[in-house]
RNA sequence: GCACACGUGGCGUAAUUGGUAGCCGCGCCAGACUUAGGAUCUGGUCCGCAAGGGUGGGGGUUCGAGUCCCUUCGUGUGUACCA
């Protein structure tokens, strides 16, 4: 029987889905194993063959661990907020929600086809209100926290407030804004609410602050540093400029040191850890004050080379430095102002472009050298960054290349203070001598010391003289958290009298509202400002819901679903039950002194009766409610969470004794006195929400936790489950997230750990980067002279024949060619399918193709990124269609080491497919399935156990390409042995099943098993089968192998040596000489 | 510029710790079965007739180096005025 992969794969995929084979168990005695994949953004282009690479690898591990008896958590979901869907929405008006849902459907279909063992019941989507409710909740925790440097932890803001109330901020050692003024407890008490808020803002971990941001006008949003590539936006390639904006930011810098030291205990790739280290950019140095001559100002600089203090020949300030104006002398005023304006407007891109262009102006002021008292000029230069260190440097041109270029350009003095110790002399050094090696010269008390000693002495001297102190600086900046965009999580903040307040937990999720357009408003406000009536209404004192006001926490905020519920409510009002009718008349007649509404919408519920003033809900439970106890309880809980109380009556109670019911209601009303709107809230005052949304990294910074408890309605994940699943044991993802996502997720994990919400402080124990798969594009050459003529690659430089010249319509063979992309799917091994080419596009229908002598048309090729526009996209679906998913899985692994980047090329795929066919054939004889119970031979056992050993080792070191080879060797050997024995083939199927799950399930069930192979125990290697009777020893002379000798494996070392030395061959190579040394090497020794 | 990674047949690659370089697959060559093959199967395939030589180049450590060290060239990735 043929290997019918299509049928087999569809059947087993259905089986796994129907039986929920891969559901992880939250309550298991098995050891847990958590394998996580990179969170995909569902783009419109769907998956190409590069995407599944990591997923296949992680799936192999997940399946392997199941065979090894682990309780495996292997989830998948979508990072479904993001720019592309929004850009598409702007262009087409299509709601990003719809685009996203469609894209997800495509992804899901593609993923299912590859046979991944995901637990789909745990799927999460960051754009789901159920999910982002908790993203918002975490934001509020961060907002309500400050970083205590004494405990080296984030703590809740209430501890800070109590300290302020008791002692002011004198004893507080916090990671906060630099310019916080000190105040006493008495002063704190006198502060207005706004003042208090402003002070707290300087301490909050999530804060609203003025910051220079990388503003991208085209995208209408600021971008984080890691979203900019080469001075333009990573997405779309738009220019980026610097802009001072009020922005939500996160104090990730508080964690800089912990993020750095935490790397040491992580089993992550070195290159990735290195990238994070560089990004955090710790540098130890000294901050040092220079007194400005004839003035009371000091300039504080940061330097890593305090030893070169005597080499300072000028001081440079960043154009944004706060002292620029004060230090500029009248005669320099015009120049300085012009320079500062120009520098401020210079966009990031311009700065990138003329990186070597040196600009600057003198201020006319001078500082005094702290040791010599000499006057040193103060300059302004944009090579000094305002945001790093103190925004000012002491320039030592002889020993810093940037200072050197600046000094050379403006003719400033260069003072040499370090003499190299190596064999170069100072005069031989071109430019500056930056190395931290050498002896100090021209440096007073530092003379003769080497650089290290000089640094220590200089710092000591600086500290005794109270000029400054040792200081550590980080390159890492606080992370900008606000995006002026629509398709993201709303930031759960509203403004009352210009003071930002966070929503309370019960008011979450703050659902993304509907807008008419996905563009900024005319006033440049973010798209959310377009949402009419989207304002905060305090729940405690204003009418909620109803026909005219949409509740602010209306789920999905979709008009359609709101209208649906509203219509439903109207309908119910018209079709009241008998009991409802009786009660309605009663509560209206009996003057209860409060106004009731019937069938009124509160949140996502329609309640039977409600008094909005007293927040009392009356529910009438018909017969149907007998089976809906749980639903009712849930509903009550929900209503209570937004401040309502609920009283229930059955139909019978009402129809039998309405008086009793009314008195019960009266009693209840006394319990809950009327809350009348008062003061500024009278009439249901409302406040504007924050209009910016969260960045893409918000939702992805904690998704690994949500998978542990994806349906939890009362928390982001229960502590019981986060304690059980703990950390991700293996994460496979691309290195492109090194300085973005992977840093932020570590930050949030540490934060949640500080506050005691989770027990771990690092998200993933082990991390592997899968390499990128690049596309391979094909080109055809088109003649410029005659656009209808295409020339095969080998003909490009060859003259045309007489006949061809006629056909083409040229007089001579002189022509120019341009290469144009051609769909790789109509090219095989660079040979063009000519018919397919003609039908590919209308304009090529009558194309003239000048071919090689064998009538083939050859294309040229190039390695490029896979993209639609290059016609080089190969989708996993194409491969699965032609060869099956098992072949695709094996082939992607076979391509090379997981971490290496590679070019997509299907040249070898037939080999892999052939292997599966060979495997299939082992189970069949003359078209009938035949496996015997015969005793396996020694050779067969050796083949099997050798393979088990190799595969186990390979999987454990993530060497998937070599295991595919080993499977091939095994099947080749078993084929030679004509082996069809159950005792051999069944263990082999288990070994192979993580790699090729469908074919192995099929053969496993054909072998008579009724249980899925997924949980079959992985076979163990029995070393005794690997022992040999004899061994072929290689004999080397001077390290070079010359010949082999087969000897019995039972021989002892001296016996072997005797045998070898007495052999004729050895004598031949020795040529009568005596060997100096004889070395025997043994396996595993 | 700096940091990291990587250079092995015609190609993708293998050689876990320094110990027989080239496994497995593609491609290619030859053969079998075939009306036919882009199907299937079998055999061969680093270079050289051989001795021997071969892991980008040069040097070193070692009895022995693809593997370790130095240097140089090339490719890729990340980062960029971070004082």
PDB file of N, CA and C in Angstrom, chain A residues 714-779:
ATOM      1  N   UNK A 714     -10.430  36.067  37.965  1.00  0.00           N
ATOM      2  CA  UNK A 714     -10.225  36.877  39.156  1.00  0.00           C
ATOM      3  C   UNK A 714      -8.774  37.271  39.381  1.00  0.00           C
ATOM      4  N   UNK A 715      -7.908  36.915  38.462  1.00  0.00           N
ATOM      5  CA  UNK A 715      -6.509  37.307  38.577  1.00  0.00           C
ATOM      6  C   UNK A 715      -5.808  37.019  37.273  1.00  0.00           C
ATOM      7  N   UNK A 716      -4.583  37.575  37.115  1.00  0.00           N
ATOM      8  CA  UNK A 716      -3.883  37.329  35.840  1.00  0.00           C
ATOM      9  C   UNK A 716      -3.500  35.862  35.732  1.00  0.00           C
ATOM     10  N   UNK A 717      -3.273  35.232  36.867  1.00  0.00           N
ATOM     11  CA  UNK A 717      -3.025  33.791  36.951  1.00  0.00           C
ATOM     12  C   UNK A 717      -2.944  33.478  38.431  1.00  0.00           C
ATOM     13  N   UNK A 718      -3.475  32.322  38.812  1.00  0.00           N
ATOM     14  CA  UNK A 718      -3.492  32.033  40.243  1.00  0.00           C
ATOM     15  C   UNK A 718      -2.095  31.662  40.716  1.00  0.00           C
ATOM     16  N   UNK A 719      -1.814  31.969  41.958  1.00  0.00           N
ATOM     17  CA  UNK A 719      -0.478  31.698  42.497  1.00  0.00           C
ATOM     18  C   UNK A 719      -0.236  30.193  42.555  1.00  0.00           C
ATOM     19  N   UNK A 720      -1.338  29.446  42.722  1.00  0.00           N
ATOM     20  CA  UNK A 720      -1.211  27.987  42.767  1.00  0.00           C
ATOM     21  C   UNK A 720      -0.631  27.477  41.440  1.00  0.00           C
ATOM     22  N   UNK A 721      -1.158  28.006  40.343  1.00  0.00           N
ATOM     23  CA  UNK A 721      -0.703  27.508  39.044  1.00  0.00           C
ATOM     24  C   UNK A 721       0.645  28.096  38.637  1.00  0.00           C
ATOM     25  N   UNK A 722       0.884  29.358  38.982  1.00  0.00           N
ATOM     26  CA  UNK A 722       2.206  29.894  38.631  1.00  0.00           C
ATOM     27  C   UNK A 722       3.273  29.188  39.454  1.00  0.00           C
ATOM     28  N   UNK A 723       2.900  28.755  40.647  1.00  0.00           N
ATOM     29  CA  UNK A 723       3.852  27.997  41.457  1.00  0.00           C
ATOM     30  C   UNK A 723       4.110  26.619  40.877  1.00  0.00           C
ATOM     31  N   UNK A 724       3.077  26.042  40.276  1.00  0.00           N
ATOM     32  CA  UNK A 724       3.256  24.710  39.700  1.00  0.00           C
ATOM     33  C   UNK A 724       4.079  24.784  38.405  1.00  0.00           C
ATOM     34  N   UNK A 725       3.697  25.691  37.508  1.00  0.00           N
ATOM     35  CA  UNK A 725       4.378  25.720  36.211  1.00  0.00           C
ATOM     36  C   UNK A 725       5.663  26.534  36.245  1.00  0.00           C
ATOM     37  N   UNK A 726       5.752  27.383  37.233  1.00  0.00           N
ATOM     38  CA  UNK A 726       6.950  28.199  37.457  1.00  0.00           C
ATOM     39  C   UNK A 726       7.469  28.923  36.225  1.00  0.00           C
ATOM     40  N   UNK A 727       8.590  28.455  35.748  1.00  0.00           N
ATOM     41  CA  UNK A 727       9.305  29.140  34.682  1.00  0.00           C
ATOM     42  C   UNK A 727       9.105  28.402  33.377  1.00  0.00           C
ATOM     43  N   UNK A 728       9.359  29.081  32.301  1.00  0.00           N
ATOM     44  CA  UNK A 728       9.430  28.405  31.018  1.00  0.00           C
ATOM     45  C   UNK A 728      10.721  27.586  31.033  1.00  0.00           C
ATOM     46  N   UNK A 729      10.610  26.296  30.752  1.00  0.00           N
ATOM     47  CA  UNK A 729      11.819  25.474  30.752  1.00  0.00           C
ATOM     48  C   UNK A 729      12.609  25.655  29.477  1.00  0.00           C
ATOM     49  N   UNK A 730      11.889  25.855  28.391  1.00  0.00           N
ATOM     50  CA  UNK A 730      12.582  26.068  27.120  1.00  0.00           C
ATOM     51  C   UNK A 730      11.794  27.061  26.278  1.00  0.00           C
ATOM     52  N   UNK A 731      12.477  28.104  25.864  1.00  0.00           N
ATOM     53  CA  UNK A 731      11.850  29.081  24.980  1.00  0.00           C
ATOM     54  C   UNK A 731      12.626  29.092  23.675  1.00  0.00           C
ATOM     55  N   UNK A 732      11.916  29.002  22.570  1.00  0.00           N
ATOM     56  CA  UNK A 732      12.583  29.079  21.280  1.00  0.00           C
ATOM     57  C   UNK A 732      12.050  30.289  20.530  1.00  0.00           C
ATOM     58  N   UNK A 733      12.941  31.184  20.172  1.00  0.00           N
ATOM     59  CA  UNK A 733      12.502  32.394  19.481  1.00  0.00           C
ATOM     60  C   UNK A 733      13.653  33.054  18.754  1.00  0.00           C
ATOM     61  N   UNK A 734      13.308  34.046  17.972  1.00  0.00           N
ATOM     62  CA  UNK A 734      14.328  34.709  17.170  1.00  0.00           C
ATOM     63  C   UNK A 734      15.141  35.698  17.978  1.00  0.00           C
ATOM     64  N   UNK A 735      16.352  35.972  17.521  1.00  0.00           N
ATOM     65  CA  UNK A 735      17.231  36.870  18.255  1.00  0.00           C
ATOM     66  C   UNK A 735      16.838  38.327  18.038  1.00  0.00           C
ATOM     67  N   UNK A 736      15.879  38.563  17.123  1.00  0.00           N
ATOM     68  CA  UNK A 736      15.472  39.941  16.874  1.00  0.00           C
ATOM     69  C   UNK A 736      14.775  40.564  18.081  1.00  0.00           C
ATOM     70  N   UNK A 737      14.387  39.746  19.039  1.00  0.00           N
ATOM     71  CA  UNK A 737      13.725  40.301  20.223  1.00  0.00           C
ATOM     72  C   UNK A 737      14.675  40.544  21.382  1.00  0.00           C
ATOM     73  N   UNK A 738      15.975  40.405  21.111  1.00  0.00           N
ATOM     74  CA  UNK A 738      16.983  40.473  22.173  1.00  0.00           C
ATOM     75  C   UNK A 738      16.837  41.708  23.050  1.00  0.00           C
ATOM     76  N   UNK A 739      16.741  42.872  22.445  1.00  0.00           N
ATOM     77  CA  UNK A 739      16.780  44.100  23.238  1.00  0.00           C
ATOM     78  C   UNK A 739      15.396  44.706  23.427  1.00  0.00           C
ATOM     79  N   UNK A 740      14.389  44.074  22.882  1.00  0.00           N
ATOM     80  CA  UNK A 740      13.027  44.578  23.070  1.00  0.00           C
ATOM     81  C   UNK A 740      12.295  43.641  24.005  1.00  0.00           C
ATOM     82  N   UNK A 741      11.429  42.882  23.412  1.00  0.00           N
ATOM     83  CA  UNK A 741      10.575  41.956  24.142  1.00  0.00           C
ATOM     84  C   UNK A 741      11.298  41.188  25.254  1.00  0.00           C
ATOM     85  N   UNK A 742      12.440  40.611  24.936  1.00  0.00           N
ATOM     86  CA  UNK A 742      13.090  39.744  25.915  1.00  0.00           C
ATOM     87  C   UNK A 742      13.665  40.494  27.110  1.00  0.00           C
ATOM     88  N   UNK A 743      13.857  41.798  26.948  1.00  0.00           N
ATOM     89  CA  UNK A 743      14.298  42.597  28.081  1.00  0.00           C
ATOM     90  C   UNK A 743      13.076  43.018  28.912  1.00  0.00           C
ATOM     91  N   UNK A 744      12.024  43.407  28.219  1.00  0.00           N
ATOM     92  CA  UNK A 744      10.819  43.852  28.921  1.00  0.00           C
ATOM     93  C   UNK A 744      10.163  42.724  29.704  1.00  0.00           C
ATOM     94  N   UNK A 745      10.168  41.538  29.123  1.00  0.00           N
ATOM     95  CA  UNK A 745       9.516  40.425  29.818  1.00  0.00           C
ATOM     96  C   UNK A 745      10.304  40.084  31.082  1.00  0.00           C
ATOM     97  N   UNK A 746      11.602  40.253  31.037  1.00  0.00           N
ATOM     98  CA  UNK A 746      12.408  40.033  32.244  1.00  0.00           C
ATOM     99  C   UNK A 746      12.093  41.107  33.277  1.00  0.00           C
ATOM    100  N   UNK A 747      11.915  42.330  32.809  1.00  0.00           N
ATOM    101  CA  UNK A 747      11.571  43.461  33.683  1.00  0.00           C
ATOM    102  C   UNK A 747      10.240  43.209  34.399  1.00  0.00           C
ATOM    103  N   UNK A 748       9.214  42.872  33.648  1.00  0.00           N
ATOM    104  CA  UNK A 748       7.902  42.658  34.279  1.00  0.00           C
ATOM    105  C   UNK A 748       7.913  41.465  35.219  1.00  0.00           C
ATOM    106  N   UNK A 749       8.662  40.440  34.843  1.00  0.00           N
ATOM    107  CA  UNK A 749       8.744  39.269  35.703  1.00  0.00           C
ATOM    108  C   UNK A 749       9.362  39.647  37.047  1.00  0.00           C
ATOM    109  N   UNK A 750      10.443  40.404  36.986  1.00  0.00           N
ATOM    110  CA  UNK A 750      11.090  40.831  38.227  1.00  0.00           C
ATOM    111  C   UNK A 750      10.150  41.715  39.045  1.00  0.00           C
ATOM    112  N   UNK A 751       9.426  42.572  38.338  1.00  0.00           N
ATOM    113  CA  UNK A 751       8.503  43.460  39.043  1.00  0.00           C
ATOM    114  C   UNK A 751       7.409  42.653  39.762  1.00  0.00           C
ATOM    115  N   UNK A 752       6.784  41.732  39.031  1.00  0.00           N
ATOM    116  CA  UNK A 752       5.704  40.930  39.632  1.00  0.00           C
ATOM    117  C   UNK A 752       6.241  40.093  40.789  1.00  0.00           C
ATOM    118  N   UNK A 753       7.491  39.688  40.661  1.00  0.00           N
ATOM    119  CA  UNK A 753       8.135  38.946  41.730  1.00  0.00           C
ATOM    120  C   UNK A 753       8.353  39.837  42.961  1.00  0.00           C
ATOM    121  N   UNK A 754       8.795  41.062  42.735  1.00  0.00           N
ATOM    122  CA  UNK A 754       9.003  41.993  43.846  1.00  0.00           C
ATOM    123  C   UNK A 754       7.730  42.183  44.655  1.00  0.00           C
ATOM    124  N   UNK A 755       6.615  42.268  43.939  1.00  0.00           N
ATOM    125  CA  UNK A 755       5.355  42.513  44.634  1.00  0.00           C
ATOM    126  C   UNK A 755       4.705  41.230  45.154  1.00  0.00           C
ATOM    127  N   UNK A 756       5.402  40.127  44.955  1.00  0.00           N
ATOM    128  CA  UNK A 756       4.913  38.865  45.508  1.00  0.00           C
ATOM    129  C   UNK A 756       3.806  38.200  44.711  1.00  0.00           C
ATOM    130  N   UNK A 757       3.606  38.633  43.471  1.00  0.00           N
ATOM    131  CA  UNK A 757       2.539  38.018  42.690  1.00  0.00           C
ATOM    132  C   UNK A 757       2.968  36.699  42.069  1.00  0.00           C
ATOM    133  N   UNK A 758       4.265  36.540  41.848  1.00  0.00           N
ATOM    134  CA  UNK A 758       4.775  35.266  41.323  1.00  0.00           C
ATOM    135  C   UNK A 758       6.066  34.923  42.060  1.00  0.00           C
ATOM    136  N   UNK A 759       6.437  33.653  41.985  1.00  0.00           N
ATOM    137  CA  UNK A 759       7.586  33.207  42.768  1.00  0.00           C
ATOM    138  C   UNK A 759       8.897  33.237  41.990  1.00  0.00           C
ATOM    139  N   UNK A 760       8.817  33.452  40.682  1.00  0.00           N
ATOM    140  CA  UNK A 760      10.037  33.415  39.880  1.00  0.00           C
ATOM    141  C   UNK A 760      10.475  34.822  39.516  1.00  0.00           C
ATOM    142  N   UNK A 761      11.749  34.998  39.232  1.00  0.00           N
ATOM    143  CA  UNK A 761      12.170  36.334  38.839  1.00  0.00           C
ATOM    144  C   UNK A 761      12.821  36.371  37.453  1.00  0.00           C
ATOM    145  N   UNK A 762      12.755  35.255  36.753  1.00  0.00           N
ATOM    146  CA  UNK A 762      13.192  35.233  35.361  1.00  0.00           C
ATOM    147  C   UNK A 762      12.168  34.409  34.579  1.00  0.00           C
ATOM    148  N   UNK A 763      11.784  34.858  33.381  1.00  0.00           N
ATOM    149  CA  UNK A 763      10.727  34.148  32.663  1.00  0.00           C
ATOM    150  C   UNK A 763      11.143  32.791  32.100  1.00  0.00           C
ATOM    151  N   UNK A 764      12.353  32.691  31.588  1.00  0.00           N
ATOM    152  CA  UNK A 764      12.715  31.450  30.896  1.00  0.00           C
ATOM    153  C   UNK A 764      14.096  30.980  31.303  1.00  0.00           C
ATOM    154  N   UNK A 765      14.160  29.722  31.705  1.00  0.00           N
ATOM    155  CA  UNK A 765      15.409  29.128  32.153  1.00  0.00           C
ATOM    156  C   UNK A 765      16.369  28.983  30.980  1.00  0.00           C
ATOM    157  N   UNK A 766      15.868  28.357  29.931  1.00  0.00           N
ATOM    158  CA  UNK A 766      16.720  28.137  28.764  1.00  0.00           C
ATOM    159  C   UNK A 766      16.095  28.775  27.545  1.00  0.00           C
ATOM    160  N   UNK A 767      16.919  29.358  26.732  1.00  0.00           N
ATOM    161  CA  UNK A 767      16.410  30.022  25.536  1.00  0.00           C
ATOM    162  C   UNK A 767      17.308  29.708  24.352  1.00  0.00           C
ATOM    163  N   UNK A 768      16.674  29.364  23.251  1.00  0.00           N
ATOM    164  CA  UNK A 768      17.429  29.092  22.032  1.00  0.00           C
ATOM    165  C   UNK A 768      16.921  30.031  20.945  1.00  0.00           C
ATOM    166  N   UNK A 769      17.831  30.553  20.173  1.00  0.00           N
ATOM    167  CA  UNK A 769      17.427  31.370  19.029  1.00  0.00           C
ATOM    168  C   UNK A 769      17.420  30.512  17.798  1.00  0.00           C
ATOM    169  N   UNK A 770      16.276  30.493  17.112  1.00  0.00           N
ATOM    170  CA  UNK A 770      16.328  29.782  15.842  1.00  0.00           C
ATOM    171  C   UNK A 770      16.839  30.741  14.782  1.00  0.00           C
ATOM    172  N   UNK A 771      17.563  30.204  13.823  1.00  0.00           N
ATOM    173  CA  UNK A 771      18.098  31.046  12.759  1.00  0.00           C
ATOM    174  C   UNK A 771      17.001  31.470  11.810  1.00  0.00           C
ATOM    175  N   UNK A 772      17.262  32.546  11.095  1.00  0.00           N
ATOM    176  CA  UNK A 772      16.276  32.997  10.114  1.00  0.00           C
ATOM    177  C   UNK A 772      16.370  32.134   8.862  1.00  0.00           C
ATOM    178  N   UNK A 773      15.228  31.936   8.221  1.00  0.00           N
ATOM    179  CA  UNK A 773      15.283  31.312   6.906  1.00  0.00           C
ATOM    180  C   UNK A 773      15.099  32.412   5.886  1.00  0.00           C
ATOM    181  N   UNK A 774      16.102  32.577   5.083  1.00  0.00           N
ATOM    182  CA  UNK A 774      15.999  33.606   4.058  1.00  0.00           C
ATOM    183  C   UNK A 774      15.443  33.004   2.781  1.00  0.00           C
ATOM    184  N   UNK A 775      14.874  33.868   1.973  1.00  0.00           N
ATOM    185  CA  UNK A 775      14.307  33.405   0.722  1.00  0.00           C
ATOM    186  C   UNK A 775      15.364  33.318  -0.363  1.00  0.00           C
ATOM    187  N   UNK A 776      15.013  32.614  -1.407  1.00  0.00           N
ATOM    188  CA  UNK A 776      15.903  32.527  -2.553  1.00  0.00           C
ATOM    189  C   UNK A 776      15.068  32.987  -3.732  1.00  0.00           C
ATOM    190  N   UNK A 777      15.478  34.114  -4.291  1.00  0.00           N
ATOM    191  CA  UNK A 777      14.703  34.688  -5.392  1.00  0.00           C
ATOM    192  C   UNK A 777      15.259  34.225  -6.725  1.00  0.00           C
ATOM    193  N   UNK A 778      14.385  34.133  -7.698  1.00  0.00           N
ATOM    194  CA  UNK A 778      14.831  33.845  -9.064  1.00  0.00           C
ATOM    195  C   UNK A 778      14.554  35.044  -9.957  1.00  0.00           C
ATOM    196  N   UNK A 779      15.431  35.200 -10.938  1.00  0.00           N
ATOM    197  CA  UNK A 779      15.287  36.319 -11.874  1.00  0.00           C
ATOM    198  C   UNK A 779      15.327  35.821 -13.313  1.00  0.00           C
TER     199      UNK A 779
END
